[in-house]
Short mmCIF file of C-alpha atoms and ligand atoms in Angstrom, two decimals:
data_model
loop_
_atom_site.label_atom_id
_atom_site.label_comp_id
_atom_site.label_asym_id
_atom_site.label_seq_id
_atom_site.Cartn_x
_atom_site.Cartn_y
_atom_site.Cartn_z
CA MET A 455 82.09 91.46 38.16
CA ARG A 456 81.51 92.42 34.56
CA ARG A 457 78.08 93.73 35.32
CA SER A 458 79.11 96.07 38.12
CA PHE A 459 81.93 97.35 35.88
CA VAL A 460 79.44 98.31 33.20
CA GLY A 461 77.21 99.84 35.89
CA SER A 462 80.00 102.06 37.21
CA LEU A 463 80.87 103.15 33.67
CA LEU A 464 77.28 104.19 33.07
CA LEU A 465 77.20 106.01 36.38
CA ALA A 466 80.46 107.81 35.52
CA LEU A 467 78.96 108.82 32.19
CA VAL A 468 75.80 110.20 33.83
CA VAL A 469 77.79 112.07 36.49
CA SER A 470 80.13 113.56 33.95
CA VAL A 471 77.27 114.69 31.74
CA ALA A 472 75.57 116.20 34.78
CA LEU A 473 78.61 117.94 36.22
CA GLY A 474 80.52 118.92 33.08
CA GLY A 475 84.10 118.89 31.89
CA ALA A 476 86.06 118.69 35.10
CA VAL A 477 84.50 115.40 36.05
CA ALA A 478 84.84 114.08 32.51
CA GLN A 479 88.54 114.79 32.76
CA GLU A 480 88.72 112.84 36.03
CA THR A 481 86.82 109.94 34.42
CA LYS A 482 89.35 109.82 31.58
CA ALA A 483 92.34 109.57 33.93
CA PRO A 484 91.00 107.60 36.91
CA ALA A 485 92.85 107.28 40.21
CA PHE A 486 94.52 103.98 41.08
CA ASP A 487 92.06 101.21 40.31
CA GLY A 488 91.90 98.75 43.22
CA VAL A 489 89.15 96.67 41.56
CA ALA A 490 91.29 96.16 38.46
CA ALA A 491 94.24 95.20 40.69
CA LEU A 492 92.14 92.61 42.52
CA ARG A 493 91.09 91.21 39.14
CA HIS A 494 94.77 90.64 38.36
CA VAL A 495 95.20 88.81 41.68
CA GLU A 496 92.24 86.60 40.78
CA ARG A 497 93.78 85.64 37.42
CA LEU A 498 97.21 85.04 38.95
CA VAL A 499 95.75 82.75 41.61
CA ALA A 500 93.90 80.88 38.85
CA ILE A 501 97.29 80.02 37.30
CA GLY A 502 98.07 78.14 40.56
CA PRO A 503 101.44 77.97 42.37
CA ARG A 504 103.97 80.11 40.45
CA PRO A 505 107.44 79.26 41.79
CA ALA A 506 110.54 80.54 39.96
CA GLY A 507 111.66 78.35 37.06
CA SER A 508 108.25 76.70 36.58
CA PRO A 509 105.97 76.75 33.53
CA ALA A 510 103.47 78.64 35.76
CA ALA A 511 106.07 81.34 36.31
CA ALA A 512 106.50 81.67 32.53
CA LYS A 513 102.74 81.93 32.21
CA THR A 514 102.69 84.66 34.88
CA ARG A 515 105.35 86.59 32.93
CA ARG A 516 103.25 86.33 29.80
CA TYR A 517 100.26 87.63 31.73
CA ILE A 518 102.22 90.66 32.99
CA VAL A 519 103.69 91.37 29.53
CA ASP A 520 100.30 91.05 27.80
CA GLU A 521 98.65 93.42 30.30
CA LEU A 522 101.42 95.99 29.78
CA LYS A 523 101.28 95.72 26.02
CA ALA A 524 97.51 96.21 26.12
CA ALA A 525 98.16 99.38 28.13
CA ARG A 526 100.84 100.44 25.59
CA VAL A 527 103.57 100.30 28.21
CA SER A 528 107.03 99.46 26.93
CA VAL A 529 108.28 96.25 28.56
CA LYS A 530 111.30 93.93 28.42
CA VAL A 531 111.94 90.51 29.89
CA GLU A 532 115.46 89.98 31.29
CA PRO A 533 116.20 86.22 31.57
CA PHE A 534 119.00 84.83 33.72
CA GLU A 535 120.06 81.57 35.30
CA ALA A 536 120.22 81.14 39.05
CA ASP A 537 122.04 78.50 41.03
CA THR A 538 119.68 77.30 43.77
CA PRO A 539 119.54 74.40 46.23
CA HIS A 540 117.32 72.80 43.52
CA GLY A 541 119.95 73.20 40.80
CA ARG A 542 120.24 75.82 38.10
CA LEU A 543 116.86 77.47 37.32
CA ALA A 544 115.79 79.71 34.46
CA MET A 545 114.44 82.93 35.88
CA ALA A 546 113.56 86.36 34.43
CA ASN A 547 112.85 89.84 35.71
CA VAL A 548 110.20 91.86 33.90
CA VAL A 549 110.88 95.60 33.48
CA ALA A 550 108.41 98.24 32.29
CA VAL A 551 109.94 101.59 31.28
CA LEU A 552 107.92 104.81 31.66
CA PRO A 553 109.96 107.70 30.36
CA GLY A 554 109.70 111.00 32.24
CA ARG A 555 111.03 114.41 31.37
CA ARG A 556 114.45 113.49 32.78
CA PRO A 557 116.45 110.26 32.48
CA ASP A 558 117.01 109.75 36.27
CA VAL A 559 115.20 106.59 37.32
CA ILE A 560 112.95 105.76 40.24
CA LEU A 561 112.40 102.00 40.46
CA ILE A 562 109.17 100.60 41.90
CA GLY A 563 109.33 96.84 42.25
CA GLY A 564 108.02 93.69 43.84
CA HIS A 565 108.18 89.94 43.32
CA TYR A 566 105.94 87.80 41.12
CA ASP A 567 107.15 84.36 42.13
CA THR A 568 105.43 82.33 44.82
CA LYS A 569 107.27 80.21 47.35
CA TRP A 570 107.92 76.64 46.28
CA PHE A 571 106.58 73.96 48.59
CA ARG A 572 107.14 70.26 48.26
CA GLU A 573 103.80 69.15 49.62
CA LEU A 574 101.28 71.94 49.92
CA THR A 575 99.49 73.94 47.30
CA PHE A 576 100.50 77.56 47.75
CA VAL A 577 98.85 80.07 45.41
CA GLY A 578 100.18 83.23 47.10
CA ALA A 579 97.26 85.61 46.58
CA ASN A 580 98.86 88.14 48.87
CA ASP A 581 102.49 86.90 48.84
CA GLY A 582 103.40 87.27 45.17
CA GLY A 583 99.94 88.08 43.78
CA SER A 584 99.29 91.44 45.43
CA SER A 585 102.63 93.00 44.46
CA THR A 586 102.34 91.70 40.89
CA ALA A 587 98.86 93.20 40.55
CA LEU A 588 99.70 96.53 42.21
CA LEU A 589 102.61 97.05 39.84
CA ILE A 590 100.54 96.35 36.71
CA GLU A 591 98.05 99.04 37.73
CA LEU A 592 100.83 101.49 38.75
CA ALA A 593 102.43 101.04 35.33
CA ARG A 594 99.13 101.76 33.64
CA ARG A 595 98.61 104.86 35.74
CA LEU A 596 102.13 106.20 35.17
CA ARG A 597 101.74 105.62 31.43
CA GLU A 598 98.60 107.83 31.48
CA ARG A 599 100.30 110.56 33.45
CA PRO A 600 104.09 110.69 32.90
CA ARG A 601 106.11 112.33 35.65
CA GLU A 602 109.29 114.35 35.92
CA TYR A 603 111.44 111.28 36.60
CA THR A 604 111.65 108.13 34.51
CA TYR A 605 110.07 105.11 36.21
CA TRP A 606 111.06 101.48 35.96
CA ILE A 607 108.40 99.15 37.24
CA VAL A 608 110.09 95.84 37.97
CA TRP A 609 108.60 92.39 38.64
CA PHE A 610 111.42 90.48 40.34
CA ASP A 611 111.73 86.73 39.92
CA GLY A 612 113.03 84.42 42.64
CA GLU A 613 112.48 86.60 45.70
CA GLU A 614 111.55 83.51 47.69
CA ALA A 615 114.10 81.07 49.05
CA ARG A 616 113.84 77.58 47.53
CA GLU A 617 114.60 76.06 50.91
CA THR A 618 115.52 78.12 53.98
CA TRP A 619 116.19 81.85 53.60
CA THR A 620 119.92 82.62 53.38
CA ALA A 621 121.99 85.30 51.60
CA ALA A 622 122.59 82.82 48.76
CA ASP A 623 119.06 81.32 48.66
CA SER A 624 116.77 84.38 48.29
CA LEU A 625 116.34 87.59 46.29
CA TYR A 626 117.67 86.01 43.07
CA GLY A 627 116.12 88.56 40.72
CA SER A 628 116.85 91.75 42.67
CA ARG A 629 120.43 90.68 43.52
CA ARG A 630 121.02 90.00 39.89
CA MET A 631 119.57 93.29 38.69
CA ALA A 632 121.26 95.48 41.32
CA ALA A 633 124.65 93.91 40.56
CA GLU A 634 124.19 94.33 36.82
CA LEU A 635 123.08 97.99 37.14
CA ALA A 636 125.99 98.75 39.51
CA ARG A 637 128.46 97.15 37.12
CA THR A 638 127.15 99.27 34.21
CA HIS A 639 126.73 102.46 36.30
CA ARG A 640 122.97 102.58 35.71
CA LEU A 641 121.66 102.24 39.31
CA PRO A 642 118.34 104.02 39.93
CA ARG A 643 118.15 107.11 42.18
CA ALA A 644 115.65 105.47 44.53
CA VAL A 645 113.87 102.13 44.99
CA ILE A 646 110.44 101.39 46.44
CA VAL A 647 109.47 97.74 46.93
CA ALA A 648 106.00 96.49 47.78
CA ASP A 649 105.26 92.98 49.06
CA MET A 650 102.15 91.50 50.71
CA ILE A 651 100.17 94.75 50.55
CA GLY A 652 96.76 93.25 49.68
CA ASP A 653 95.72 91.96 53.13
CA ARG A 654 92.15 92.89 53.94
CA ASP A 655 93.32 93.79 57.40
CA LEU A 656 96.02 96.16 56.16
CA GLY A 657 98.63 97.40 58.66
CA ILE A 658 102.05 98.39 57.32
CA ARG A 659 104.91 99.19 59.67
CA ARG A 660 108.12 101.01 58.78
CA GLU A 661 110.87 98.66 57.65
CA ALA A 662 113.85 99.20 59.92
CA ALA A 663 116.71 99.12 57.37
CA SER A 664 114.92 101.29 54.78
CA THR A 665 116.03 104.85 53.99
CA PRO A 666 114.16 107.03 56.50
CA TRP A 667 113.33 110.02 54.27
CA LEU A 668 111.78 107.77 51.60
CA THR A 669 109.66 105.98 54.19
CA ASP A 670 108.67 109.34 55.75
CA ALA A 671 107.49 110.66 52.37
CA ILE A 672 105.14 107.66 52.02
CA TRP A 673 103.83 107.91 55.60
CA ALA A 674 103.22 111.64 55.10
CA SER A 675 101.07 110.90 52.04
CA ALA A 676 99.16 108.22 53.95
CA ALA A 677 98.37 110.73 56.70
CA ARG A 678 97.39 113.44 54.21
CA LEU A 679 95.02 111.05 52.36
CA GLY A 680 93.38 109.86 55.57
CA HIS A 681 94.95 106.38 55.37
CA GLY A 682 97.06 106.77 58.51
CA ALA A 683 95.24 103.86 60.16
CA HIS A 684 96.96 101.50 57.71
CA PHE A 685 100.46 102.99 58.01
CA LEU A 686 101.44 102.27 61.57
CA GLY A 687 104.01 103.57 64.02
CA GLY A 688 106.85 101.30 65.07
CA SER A 689 109.14 99.37 62.82
CA LEU A 690 110.34 95.86 62.04
CA GLY A 691 113.20 94.56 59.97
CA VAL A 692 112.34 92.59 56.83
CA GLU A 693 114.72 91.47 54.12
CA ASP A 694 113.16 91.85 50.70
CA ASP A 695 113.99 93.01 47.18
CA HIS A 696 115.03 96.50 48.39
CA VAL A 697 118.07 95.08 50.25
CA PRO A 698 120.40 94.48 47.24
CA PHE A 699 119.89 98.12 46.22
CA LEU A 700 120.50 99.43 49.76
CA ARG A 701 123.76 97.49 49.70
CA HIS A 702 124.76 99.38 46.56
CA GLY A 703 124.06 102.70 48.31
CA VAL A 704 120.71 103.42 46.63
CA PRO A 705 118.00 104.97 48.88
CA ALA A 706 115.34 102.26 49.17
CA THR A 707 112.26 101.43 51.15
CA LEU A 708 109.96 98.47 51.64
CA LEU A 709 106.20 98.44 52.10
CA ILE A 710 105.08 95.16 53.66
CA ASP A 711 102.30 94.05 55.96
CA PHE A 712 104.04 91.22 57.74
CA ASP A 713 101.22 90.76 60.24
CA PHE A 714 99.58 88.22 57.95
CA PRO A 715 98.65 84.90 59.64
CA PRO A 716 98.21 82.98 56.32
CA TRP A 717 101.82 83.84 55.34
CA HIS A 718 103.41 80.81 53.58
CA THR A 719 100.39 78.61 54.27
CA PRO A 720 97.72 77.19 51.91
CA GLU A 721 95.38 79.84 53.40
CA ASP A 722 97.00 82.70 51.44
CA THR A 723 94.03 82.71 49.07
CA LEU A 724 92.02 85.29 47.11
CA ASP A 725 89.51 85.92 49.97
CA LYS A 726 92.36 87.32 52.13
CA VAL A 727 93.00 90.16 49.65
CA SER A 728 90.82 93.24 49.09
CA ALA A 729 90.54 95.79 46.33
CA ARG A 730 90.45 98.48 48.98
CA SER A 731 93.84 97.58 50.48
CA LEU A 732 95.38 97.46 47.00
CA ALA A 733 93.83 100.86 46.24
CA VAL A 734 95.03 102.42 49.52
CA VAL A 735 98.64 101.39 48.78
CA GLY A 736 98.35 102.46 45.13
CA HIS A 737 96.92 105.86 46.03
CA VAL A 738 99.48 106.51 48.77
CA LEU A 739 102.39 105.57 46.50
CA LEU A 740 101.20 107.76 43.64
CA ASP A 741 100.63 110.64 46.04
CA ALA A 742 104.13 110.29 47.50
CA LEU A 743 105.97 110.46 44.18
CA PRO A 744 106.16 114.29 43.88
CA ALA A 745 107.76 114.57 47.37
CA ILE A 746 110.13 111.73 46.53
CA GLU A 747 111.14 113.41 43.28
CA ASP A 748 111.67 116.72 45.13
CA GLY A 749 113.81 114.98 47.70
CA LEU A 750 115.99 113.48 44.98
CA THR A 751 116.28 116.75 43.11
CA ARG A 752 117.32 118.58 46.29
CA SER A 753 119.89 115.91 47.09
CA GLY A 754 121.67 116.73 43.82
CA PRO A 755 123.14 114.50 41.11
CA PRO A 756 123.82 110.82 41.86
CA ARG A 757 127.20 109.85 43.21
CA PRO A 758 129.62 108.74 40.46
ZN1 ZN B 1130 106.90 84.98 50.73
#
């Protein structure tokens, strides 16, 4: 791993010397780095199962915060307590703030907890790991190239149900954050959630309840970049961290590849995730942001 990294640096140096300034500029501000994202997944899986309220979840938060600080991204941890079927648990959302030229916020989020299981060892490489990793690299990228809108990158805690999924036992972090932002009139203008987007065999379908124009903007970018094979026709309904924001009237969309046989089994391991899938989703998201910003600007100021 380390060796091929040095190799590619050397190659980039040779190419930039050979081809001049334009390439050197590209080298300085690289596109979304799927290999770096996969490295995050590897380190997260090495922590082991990371259910909400556990010491491993705290360790995961520290990993995210340390990575952001190293990238000079401003970050805050927002602790809260959640009443669950397993009693009251200490949870925390992690929020990176990337100021743009205007204060209006686009939130890109995903969960970092892994589902708690009584008996099996579940390390959630794709389910929990892939979203956590994608968001770290997106934050790094948006720090390098600020955009018109302000971005909040959010790692939600407690997305997973402790027992069986219900309205009360699920989405602890996003429900908490959406309610708090609504109460203080600080809701974002749009929300994009990613979950289980690292599958080697990547096929994302439109999420049925998501805001159509937001989803369309992402699918248009996928087609333009030649990644249409991974962004499929047809739709399915999935409840995830975008739902609490939809309920508060915020345009929101979910990217999820739910056709993942190892889902919630001990087989959701590192070998199921690829740098390429992470890179495809990262590239497509970054490419879609200008169209999403334009859509928001055309739709006028937020409702009071
Ligand atoms: Zn899950």
